[in-house]
C-alpha angles and dihedrals in degrees: 000000000000091000090055094050093045089049090051091051091047093051090057088057125194092319088056091052090048092051095045092049092047091051091045088063096046106038105351111228094164125015118248089238089066096040097050094035092056089042088058089053089051088054090052090053094049097252095115141013120244097231095052092043091055091044093051093045093048093047090052091048092051091047093051093047092046088059091063092039089055091048091052093045093046098050101028127208101307095027090063095055097082089051092052092043091052100040100027093109092058092043090043090224135101135204094271089061091053091048092050095051091043091055090048090050094050093047094053108030136221097324086077088074089059097045095045090059086080095052115083096205100046107028093095098030093060089067091072098061089041089059095040091053089049094237106188110272094231091052093049092049092046095050093042093048092046095051093041093051091055094045095044091048091054091050094046093048090048090055092046094049094045092051092052099044108040118064091184094052094105090065093058115021098061096052090039093053091048092046091049093050092047091047092052092049092047091047090051091050090048091050092051093048096045098034116121130173113253090247090061096049 
């Protein structure tokens, strides 16, 4: 099963990695841990090179995060509120969440963009306050790319090492990757169905 999934990832090539990582940071279909981990396995099997894999993954991450940065910059702090109020159910957030992370961002500065790249829940969400506060584009791209390069390298190396060291990996990783993806999708659906604004709780 793992061989089939790795082959599928490899056939998409670096553009496929770029697209998956960009989508993962807009509306996550597959977590980056799975994408880059399987990419690392493709490197171990000679389908890709590590440098280009990391470059494609990081470029996709920056592109996906820049989407939310541009939304925040375009609409501004108050201008974004109608968007969140209208689509909060599908984003599973509400305005109080945006306010909280914005306060955190302002209190601690731009390094938050770098650090949050290692936190699954907040690594995309932090792009909104960065845009709303009109953080310079070059600085946002630099911090995002720096954090993403470190994180994507760790994930890719983990996949490469695991593929080389565990003969029994094929029996577990494929089903585990599928199960993880299905679990994330089901959890998202559950969140959408059961989500209620704080005022209605």
